[in-house]
Short mmCIF file of C-alpha atoms in Angstrom, two decimals:
data_model
loop_
_atom_site.label_atom_id
_atom_site.label_comp_id
_atom_site.label_asym_id
_atom_site.label_seq_id
_atom_site.Cartn_x
_atom_site.Cartn_y
_atom_site.Cartn_z
CA MET D 6 -70.93 11.51 -19.07
CA SER D 7 -68.53 13.87 -20.71
CA SER D 8 -64.75 13.93 -19.63
CA VAL D 9 -65.31 17.91 -19.48
CA LYS D 10 -67.26 18.90 -16.29
CA LEU D 11 -70.73 20.88 -16.59
CA GLU D 12 -68.98 23.72 -14.33
CA THR D 13 -66.64 24.79 -17.32
CA VAL D 14 -70.28 26.25 -18.60
CA SER D 15 -70.91 28.18 -15.10
CA PRO D 16 -70.95 26.95 -11.26
CA LYS D 17 -75.54 27.22 -11.77
CA PHE D 18 -75.45 25.00 -14.66
CA ASN D 19 -75.53 21.58 -12.70
CA GLU D 20 -77.73 18.43 -13.77
CA VAL D 21 -80.63 19.56 -12.17
CA VAL D 22 -80.53 22.43 -15.07
CA LEU D 23 -79.83 19.84 -16.94
CA ASP D 24 -83.03 17.52 -16.01
CA GLU D 25 -85.17 20.59 -16.45
CA ILE D 26 -84.57 20.62 -19.92
CA MET D 27 -85.32 16.83 -20.96
CA ARG D 28 -88.57 17.12 -19.10
CA ASP D 29 -89.35 20.27 -21.14
CA TYR D 30 -88.91 17.59 -24.31
CA GLY D 31 -91.08 15.35 -22.39
CA GLY D 32 -88.54 13.18 -21.22
CA HIS D 33 -87.70 11.86 -18.22
CA LYS D 34 -84.68 13.05 -17.10
CA CYS D 35 -80.89 13.62 -18.55
CA THR D 36 -78.99 10.10 -18.67
CA SER D 37 -75.90 11.85 -20.01
CA TRP D 38 -74.42 14.60 -21.94
CA LYS D 39 -71.33 15.35 -24.02
CA PHE D 40 -69.58 18.76 -24.94
CA GLU D 41 -68.75 18.53 -28.74
CA ASN D 42 -65.98 19.18 -29.91
CA ASP D 43 -67.12 21.54 -32.92
CA ALA D 44 -64.54 24.58 -32.69
CA PHE D 45 -66.04 28.49 -32.40
CA SER D 46 -63.80 30.99 -33.96
CA LYS D 47 -62.34 33.72 -31.44
CA GLY D 48 -64.67 36.23 -33.62
CA ASP D 49 -67.82 34.47 -33.02
CA SER D 50 -68.24 35.98 -29.43
CA TYR D 51 -67.34 39.38 -27.78
CA LEU D 52 -69.44 38.81 -24.67
CA SER D 53 -69.95 35.13 -23.88
CA GLU D 54 -68.39 31.71 -24.19
CA LEU D 55 -69.70 29.12 -26.22
CA PHE D 56 -70.40 25.52 -25.94
CA ARG D 57 -71.62 23.04 -27.83
CA ILE D 58 -73.60 19.91 -25.83
CA THR D 59 -75.50 16.98 -26.79
CA LEU D 60 -77.86 15.64 -24.13
CA GLU D 61 -79.73 11.98 -24.04
CA ASP D 62 -82.12 10.42 -21.86
CA ASP D 63 -82.36 6.67 -22.31
CA THR D 64 -84.79 6.14 -19.26
CA SER D 65 -87.91 6.98 -20.93
CA ARG D 66 -89.79 8.56 -24.31
CA LYS D 67 -87.89 6.90 -26.90
CA THR D 68 -88.13 8.43 -30.67
CA LYS D 69 -89.96 6.63 -33.38
CA ASP D 70 -86.87 4.65 -34.20
CA GLY D 71 -86.02 3.00 -30.58
CA ALA D 72 -83.01 5.48 -30.34
CA PRO D 73 -83.08 7.65 -26.77
CA LEU D 74 -84.16 11.06 -26.84
CA ILE D 75 -81.47 13.45 -27.97
CA VAL D 76 -81.04 17.37 -27.20
CA LYS D 77 -79.12 19.63 -28.86
CA GLN D 78 -78.08 22.96 -27.56
CA ILE D 79 -75.75 26.34 -27.37
CA VAL D 80 -75.20 27.37 -23.83
CA LYS D 81 -73.65 31.28 -23.61
CA SER D 82 -71.63 31.27 -20.32
CA ILE D 83 -70.48 35.13 -18.69
CA PRO D 84 -66.85 34.74 -19.13
CA LYS D 85 -64.70 33.60 -16.76
CA ASN D 86 -62.00 36.13 -16.75
CA ILE D 87 -63.02 38.90 -15.02
CA GLY D 88 -61.50 41.54 -16.46
CA ARG D 89 -62.54 40.58 -20.11
CA ARG D 90 -66.21 40.37 -18.54
CA LYS D 91 -65.79 44.22 -17.18
CA THR D 92 -63.83 45.32 -19.83
CA PHE D 93 -67.53 44.58 -22.18
CA ARG D 94 -69.91 44.69 -20.02
CA SER D 95 -71.40 41.37 -20.29
CA ALA D 96 -73.57 41.22 -17.55
CA ASP D 97 -75.19 43.85 -18.26
CA PHE D 98 -75.95 42.10 -22.11
CA PHE D 99 -76.60 38.47 -19.99
CA ARG D 100 -79.72 40.59 -17.93
CA ASN D 101 -80.93 42.20 -21.44
CA GLU D 102 -81.02 38.67 -23.56
CA ILE D 103 -82.37 36.92 -20.34
CA ASN D 104 -84.74 39.42 -19.68
CA PHE D 105 -86.18 39.38 -23.32
CA TYR D 106 -85.89 35.45 -23.52
CA ASN D 107 -87.63 35.17 -19.86
CA VAL D 108 -90.45 38.31 -20.22
CA VAL D 109 -90.98 39.77 -23.74
CA LEU D 110 -90.58 36.61 -26.01
CA SER D 111 -92.76 34.88 -23.56
CA GLU D 112 -95.22 37.24 -23.43
CA PHE D 113 -95.39 37.67 -27.13
CA HIS D 114 -95.86 34.24 -27.87
CA LYS D 115 -99.18 34.31 -25.12
CA PHE D 116 -100.15 36.56 -27.42
CA GLN D 117 -100.09 34.90 -30.41
CA GLN D 118 -101.37 31.88 -29.19
CA ALA D 119 -104.25 33.48 -28.22
CA LYS D 120 -105.59 33.91 -31.40
CA LEU D 121 -106.01 31.40 -34.38
CA LEU D 122 -102.81 31.95 -36.84
CA LYS D 123 -101.59 31.07 -40.38
CA ASN D 124 -98.46 31.70 -39.33
CA PRO D 125 -97.10 32.34 -36.13
CA PHE D 126 -93.84 33.81 -35.57
CA ASP D 127 -91.46 31.45 -34.83
CA GLU D 128 -88.19 32.45 -35.68
CA CYS D 129 -86.11 33.34 -32.59
CA SER D 130 -84.27 30.63 -31.79
CA LYS D 131 -85.72 28.95 -28.45
CA CYS D 132 -84.30 29.73 -24.82
CA LEU D 133 -83.83 26.31 -22.94
CA ALA D 134 -82.85 27.59 -19.80
CA ALA D 135 -80.70 30.80 -18.21
CA TYR D 136 -79.50 32.09 -15.38
CA SER D 137 -77.99 35.31 -14.35
CA ASP D 138 -76.58 37.33 -11.48
CA GLY D 139 -73.73 39.03 -13.19
CA GLU D 140 -71.09 36.42 -12.22
CA ASN D 141 -72.67 32.94 -13.45
CA ASP D 142 -74.53 33.81 -16.41
CA PHE D 143 -75.68 31.67 -18.82
CA ILE D 144 -78.35 31.12 -21.09
CA ALA D 145 -78.96 27.56 -22.89
CA MET D 146 -80.70 27.81 -26.66
CA GLU D 147 -81.78 25.12 -28.93
CA ASP D 148 -78.31 24.31 -31.51
CA LEU D 149 -80.91 24.81 -34.79
CA THR D 150 -78.09 23.16 -36.49
CA GLN D 151 -79.58 19.61 -35.37
CA PHE D 152 -83.16 21.49 -37.96
CA GLY D 153 -80.85 21.99 -40.86
CA PHE D 154 -79.94 25.61 -39.78
CA GLY D 155 -76.78 27.31 -40.56
CA ALA D 156 -74.85 30.26 -41.47
CA ALA D 157 -75.84 32.03 -44.75
CA SER D 158 -74.41 29.76 -47.65
CA ARG D 159 -70.81 31.49 -48.65
CA ARG D 160 -71.32 29.31 -51.90
CA ASP D 161 -72.34 31.98 -53.71
CA GLY D 162 -72.02 35.17 -51.43
CA ILE D 163 -74.95 36.66 -49.62
CA GLY D 164 -77.75 37.53 -51.97
CA ILE D 165 -80.91 38.86 -52.46
CA ALA D 166 -82.84 36.05 -51.44
CA GLU D 167 -81.38 35.35 -48.10
CA CYS D 168 -82.04 39.70 -47.52
CA ILE D 169 -85.43 39.54 -48.85
CA MET D 170 -85.71 36.38 -46.36
CA CYS D 171 -84.39 38.63 -43.18
CA MET D 172 -86.26 42.11 -43.61
CA GLN D 173 -89.03 39.54 -43.53
CA THR D 174 -88.45 37.99 -40.78
CA ILE D 175 -87.40 41.40 -38.70
CA GLY D 176 -91.09 42.30 -40.50
CA ARG D 177 -92.54 39.67 -38.35
CA PHE D 178 -91.00 40.52 -35.12
CA HIS D 179 -91.30 43.79 -35.29
CA ALA D 180 -95.66 43.48 -36.05
CA LEU D 181 -95.81 41.37 -32.76
CA SER D 182 -95.04 45.19 -30.71
CA LEU D 183 -97.06 47.24 -33.31
CA ALA D 184 -99.88 44.83 -32.52
CA MET D 185 -99.64 43.72 -28.90
CA LYS D 186 -99.30 47.65 -28.66
CA HIS D 187 -102.64 48.46 -30.24
CA GLN D 188 -104.80 45.91 -28.82
CA GLN D 189 -103.01 45.52 -25.17
CA PRO D 190 -101.03 48.80 -24.44
CA GLU D 191 -100.78 48.44 -20.84
CA LYS D 192 -99.29 45.24 -20.77
CA PHE D 193 -97.35 46.26 -23.74
CA HIS D 194 -95.55 49.44 -21.95
CA LEU D 195 -94.90 46.86 -19.16
CA LEU D 196 -93.43 44.88 -21.20
CA VAL D 197 -90.98 47.15 -22.75
CA LYS D 198 -89.52 48.08 -19.68
CA HIS D 199 -87.81 44.53 -19.42
CA VAL D 200 -85.08 45.46 -22.09
CA GLU D 201 -82.62 47.91 -21.78
CA GLU D 202 -80.00 50.10 -23.87
CA THR D 203 -76.90 47.84 -23.56
CA TYR D 204 -74.93 50.11 -25.92
CA TYR D 205 -76.00 54.11 -26.43
CA ALA D 206 -77.42 55.22 -22.86
CA LYS D 207 -75.54 58.57 -20.94
CA GLN D 208 -74.26 56.26 -18.48
CA HIS D 209 -72.18 54.01 -21.13
CA LYS D 210 -70.87 56.84 -22.62
CA ASN D 211 -67.22 56.73 -21.06
CA TRP D 212 -67.32 52.93 -21.96
CA TYR D 213 -67.51 53.73 -25.22
CA SER D 214 -67.09 56.78 -26.71
CA ASN D 215 -62.88 56.30 -27.56
CA PHE D 216 -63.50 53.62 -29.33
CA MET D 217 -65.99 55.61 -31.18
CA LYS D 218 -64.03 58.15 -32.03
CA VAL D 219 -61.30 55.25 -33.90
CA GLN D 220 -64.30 54.06 -35.57
CA VAL D 221 -65.09 57.48 -37.13
CA ARG D 222 -61.00 58.34 -38.15
CA ILE D 223 -61.53 55.12 -39.61
CA ALA D 224 -64.27 56.48 -41.84
CA LYS D 225 -62.79 59.29 -42.30
CA ASP D 226 -59.69 58.26 -43.79
CA ALA D 227 -62.07 55.97 -46.10
CA LEU D 228 -64.26 58.83 -47.45
CA SER D 229 -60.38 61.18 -47.77
CA GLN D 230 -59.07 58.10 -50.45
CA GLU D 231 -62.27 57.22 -52.16
CA TYR D 232 -64.25 60.42 -51.93
CA GLY D 233 -61.80 63.09 -51.18
CA GLY D 234 -63.09 66.80 -51.99
CA SER D 235 -66.75 65.52 -52.89
CA ASP D 236 -69.86 66.48 -51.77
CA LEU D 237 -70.25 63.11 -50.17
CA GLU D 238 -67.37 63.69 -47.80
CA LYS D 239 -68.64 67.39 -46.52
CA LYS D 240 -71.85 66.16 -46.36
CA VAL D 241 -70.41 62.54 -43.96
CA HIS D 242 -67.88 65.13 -42.24
CA ASN D 243 -71.58 66.88 -41.48
CA PHE D 244 -73.07 63.72 -39.80
CA PHE D 245 -69.57 63.75 -37.91
CA ASP D 246 -69.56 66.90 -36.88
CA CYS D 247 -70.91 66.57 -33.58
CA ASP D 248 -70.80 63.93 -30.40
CA LEU D 249 -72.00 61.05 -32.34
CA TYR D 250 -72.01 58.73 -29.48
CA ASP D 251 -74.44 61.64 -28.10
CA LYS D 252 -76.26 61.24 -31.34
CA MET D 253 -76.63 57.39 -31.39
CA VAL D 254 -78.15 58.07 -27.72
CA TYR D 255 -80.85 60.05 -29.39
CA PHE D 256 -81.82 57.43 -31.79
CA THR D 257 -81.92 54.90 -29.50
CA HIS D 258 -84.46 56.85 -26.45
CA THR D 259 -86.52 58.96 -29.26
CA ARG D 260 -90.62 56.86 -29.71
CA ASN D 261 -93.09 57.40 -31.16
CA GLN D 262 -96.20 55.65 -32.05
CA ASN D 263 -94.19 53.37 -34.31
CA SER D 264 -91.45 52.24 -31.72
CA VAL D 265 -90.96 48.74 -30.98
CA ILE D 266 -88.77 45.80 -29.47
CA ASN D 267 -85.67 45.62 -32.15
CA HIS D 268 -83.62 42.50 -31.98
CA GLY D 269 -80.76 45.08 -31.95
CA ASP D 270 -77.81 43.42 -33.42
CA CYS D 271 -79.43 43.13 -36.89
CA TRP D 272 -76.65 41.73 -38.77
CA MET D 273 -76.08 38.66 -40.57
CA PRO D 274 -74.18 36.47 -38.09
CA ASN D 275 -77.35 36.79 -36.30
CA PHE D 276 -78.96 35.03 -38.97
CA LEU D 277 -79.31 31.29 -39.20
CA PHE D 278 -81.24 29.73 -42.32
CA ARG D 279 -82.21 26.09 -44.25
CA TYR D 280 -81.82 26.11 -47.49
CA ASP D 281 -83.68 23.62 -49.97
CA SER D 282 -81.31 20.90 -52.13
CA ALA D 283 -81.04 24.01 -55.14
CA GLY D 284 -79.18 26.30 -52.29
CA VAL D 285 -82.49 28.29 -51.78
CA PRO D 286 -83.02 29.95 -48.65
CA VAL D 287 -86.18 28.60 -47.24
CA ALA D 288 -86.25 29.66 -44.05
CA ALA D 289 -84.68 31.77 -41.19
CA LYS D 290 -84.22 32.21 -37.79
CA MET D 291 -82.92 35.15 -35.32
CA ILE D 292 -80.55 34.70 -32.57
CA ASP D 293 -78.43 36.71 -30.13
CA PHE D 294 -80.94 39.12 -28.57
CA GLN D 295 -78.29 41.03 -26.35
CA LEU D 296 -78.87 44.02 -27.85
CA ALA D 297 -82.58 43.74 -27.74
CA ARG D 298 -84.33 47.58 -27.43
CA TYR D 299 -87.40 49.52 -27.48
CA SER D 300 -86.63 52.22 -30.25
CA SER D 301 -87.95 53.66 -33.69
CA PRO D 302 -88.21 49.91 -36.20
CA ALA D 303 -86.02 51.93 -39.05
CA LEU D 304 -83.27 51.02 -36.60
CA ASP D 305 -82.90 47.47 -37.21
CA ILE D 306 -83.58 47.92 -40.44
CA SER D 307 -80.81 50.20 -41.08
CA PHE D 308 -78.54 48.53 -39.23
CA PHE D 309 -79.12 45.15 -41.74
CA VAL D 310 -79.56 46.86 -44.61
CA TYR D 311 -75.87 48.80 -44.10
CA SER D 312 -73.93 46.13 -42.19
CA CYS D 313 -75.11 43.68 -43.87
CA THR D 314 -76.28 44.29 -48.46
CA SER D 315 -73.92 45.49 -51.21
CA GLN D 316 -73.83 48.65 -52.38
CA LYS D 317 -75.49 46.67 -55.69
CA ILE D 318 -77.96 45.04 -54.05
CA ARG D 319 -79.28 48.23 -52.41
CA GLU D 320 -78.83 49.78 -55.79
CA GLU D 321 -81.05 47.18 -57.03
CA HIS D 322 -83.33 46.06 -54.92
CA TYR D 323 -83.95 48.84 -52.04
CA GLU D 324 -87.39 49.07 -53.14
CA ASP D 325 -87.24 45.40 -52.77
CA LEU D 326 -85.69 44.97 -49.54
CA LEU D 327 -88.14 47.31 -47.91
CA LYS D 328 -91.26 46.08 -49.42
CA ALA D 329 -90.44 42.15 -48.45
CA TYR D 330 -90.17 43.90 -44.56
CA HIS D 331 -93.36 45.68 -45.09
CA ASN D 332 -95.43 43.19 -46.41
CA SER D 333 -94.54 40.45 -43.93
CA LEU D 334 -95.14 43.30 -41.73
CA SER D 335 -98.20 43.96 -42.77
CA ASP D 336 -99.38 40.19 -43.24
CA MET D 337 -98.62 39.26 -39.95
CA LEU D 338 -100.55 42.38 -38.53
CA ARG D 339 -103.35 41.52 -40.33
CA ASP D 340 -103.08 37.47 -38.83
CA LEU D 341 -102.84 39.21 -35.30
CA GLY D 342 -105.99 41.35 -35.88
CA SER D 343 -104.88 44.50 -36.11
CA ASN D 344 -105.29 46.68 -39.55
CA PRO D 345 -101.25 48.01 -40.64
CA GLU D 346 -102.85 50.83 -42.61
CA GLU D 347 -103.74 52.42 -39.45
CA LEU D 348 -100.78 51.44 -37.22
CA PHE D 349 -97.83 51.40 -39.75
CA SER D 350 -98.17 51.94 -43.98
CA TYR D 351 -95.70 52.29 -45.78
CA SER D 352 -95.78 55.88 -46.39
CA GLU D 353 -95.72 55.96 -41.71
CA LEU D 354 -91.67 53.63 -42.66
CA GLN D 355 -90.20 56.03 -44.61
CA LYS D 356 -90.89 58.83 -42.28
CA GLU D 357 -88.86 56.47 -39.84
CA LEU D 358 -86.31 55.99 -42.08
CA HIS D 359 -85.72 59.41 -42.69
CA GLU D 360 -85.14 60.22 -39.41
CA PHE D 361 -83.65 57.46 -37.60
CA ALA D 362 -82.29 55.38 -40.65
CA ARG D 363 -78.64 57.17 -40.34
CA PHE D 364 -78.76 55.36 -37.07
CA GLY D 365 -77.00 52.27 -39.25
CA CYS D 366 -74.49 54.06 -40.31
CA GLY D 367 -73.58 54.60 -36.78
CA MET D 368 -73.62 50.93 -36.70
CA GLY D 369 -71.91 50.40 -39.93
CA ILE D 370 -68.28 52.31 -39.41
CA GLU D 371 -68.25 49.39 -36.33
CA SER D 372 -69.37 46.21 -38.05
CA ILE D 373 -67.84 47.11 -41.62
CA PRO D 374 -64.44 46.81 -40.37
CA PHE D 375 -64.88 44.39 -38.33
CA SER D 376 -66.10 42.18 -40.74
CA LEU D 377 -62.74 43.11 -42.84
CA LEU D 378 -60.15 41.93 -39.86
CA GLU D 379 -58.83 38.45 -40.73
CA GLU D 380 -58.61 35.85 -38.31
CA ASN D 381 -54.83 36.85 -37.20
CA GLU D 382 -56.18 40.15 -36.01
CA VAL D 383 -59.08 39.04 -34.24
CA PRO D 384 -57.70 39.90 -29.76
CA ASP D 385 -57.85 36.39 -27.91
CA LEU D 386 -60.18 38.55 -25.33
CA ASP D 387 -58.92 35.59 -22.44
CA GLN D 388 -55.26 37.07 -23.10
CA ILE D 389 -56.58 40.47 -21.08
CA THR D 390 -55.31 40.38 -17.14
CA GLY D 391 -56.35 41.48 -13.99
CA ASP D 392 -59.97 42.08 -12.63
CA GLU D 393 -60.56 45.46 -14.22
CA ALA D 394 -62.20 46.46 -17.29
CA VAL D 395 -59.80 47.57 -19.78
CA PRO D 396 -60.51 50.61 -22.32
CA LEU D 397 -61.84 49.14 -25.18
CA GLU D 398 -59.91 50.71 -27.92
CA GLN D 399 -56.82 49.02 -26.22
CA VAL D 400 -58.71 45.43 -26.92
CA TRP D 401 -60.33 46.01 -29.97
CA ILE D 402 -57.71 47.33 -32.48
CA LEU D 403 -58.94 48.95 -35.66
CA LYS D 404 -56.47 50.49 -38.21
CA ASN D 405 -57.15 52.45 -41.92
CA ILE D 406 -59.06 50.09 -44.39
CA LYS D 407 -56.45 48.85 -46.31
CA THR D 408 -58.08 48.02 -49.40
CA GLN D 409 -60.05 49.70 -52.15
CA ASP D 410 -62.59 47.03 -52.12
CA GLY D 411 -63.25 47.26 -48.04
CA ARG D 412 -63.18 51.40 -47.97
CA ARG D 413 -66.22 51.53 -50.62
CA ARG D 414 -67.58 48.84 -48.83
CA LEU D 415 -67.86 51.47 -46.46
CA THR D 416 -68.35 54.74 -48.09
CA ASP D 417 -71.13 53.14 -50.06
CA MET D 418 -72.61 53.26 -47.31
CA PHE D 419 -72.62 56.26 -47.02
CA LYS D 420 -73.22 57.30 -50.14
CA HIS D 421 -76.84 55.04 -50.72
CA ALA D 422 -77.52 57.03 -46.94
CA SER D 423 -76.95 60.27 -49.09
CA ASP D 424 -78.55 59.49 -52.11
CA CYS D 425 -82.35 58.28 -49.92
CA GLY D 426 -82.03 61.60 -48.02
CA TYR D 427 -81.48 59.74 -44.63
CA LEU D 428 -77.60 62.63 -43.97
CA ASP D 429 -79.37 65.69 -44.68
#
């Protein structure tokens, strides 16, 4: 047994849960467990605490070489610090993610299992166990590192190969919604009631809107320094010339025949890759569905494009990225028994982007400054004291971007959106 107690994760994370996990893997019971020492960095999760745990069963099924059955997992638990928990509304995000795994993804799997698919969707991390009551929440996930998955390789930076694979994965994921909505509409529309908008909703405006004003200020400063007096600066100021939070609520709540269940937090840290011996990505997995929502597919696409790709990739490969998404989606739809030209043609994708891709710019003014933070600039959230929520802008301290490269990352997002006509 590990010297670290299971209650460190959650009072509800106990030996009964571990035994159930082992039985799901074909074992009998968990005979021992170990908390691994792999450290997570401060910026790995704002909404939860993270643990890496290895389970062992040496009493029943053995592996081929006679070794005990091993299950490796990563467990997310709701923060013990009550002030932190309330500041980030962690309970809402845990509830939404657990509903996604237990209800939505479960029904998606049942939907595709009823068909003889050539290539079934399995690009989501597997949920092993979960519990939610707003105080003792946890989600135990398969540790994908045991299957060779990890963060995108930094040897040559994030390249077009990883980006193409991400777009293909998003396309296959969205296809499940479109096909199920087409073939089982009543069941699908019941399904979407199990995901809630955790970020942009009228009831959350007071929680987030002041912090969004900080993001807007930073974006305006970057534009002033890099594109001062230009038509682009004027166009972006027009984009900001409204209540931006209300505009993001509009984007997330406007639905039509093309709406799908989105991942919601579609940026590179939430994709893991497996590489071959030559360093080429051969498989990808999506993780972290705490922001899952029902909305336009353009929201996931634009969030990914503007938060994860360089201007060089966008200038040289934007059409390739969109084609990768749509071709992958179309192949999945055909496999599921639906006609992509009838359900979601490439021209419909373009219409969605022209209507909703501005959402990616609204997300980018948060995600890009965060990605530029140095390790010593990432706040230690457990320093929050007391049992009451603290305004986000007092915890997430973002300042004007210091470097030209950093400012260009932010402003080039707007330049691309403007060149595509998304800001008109």
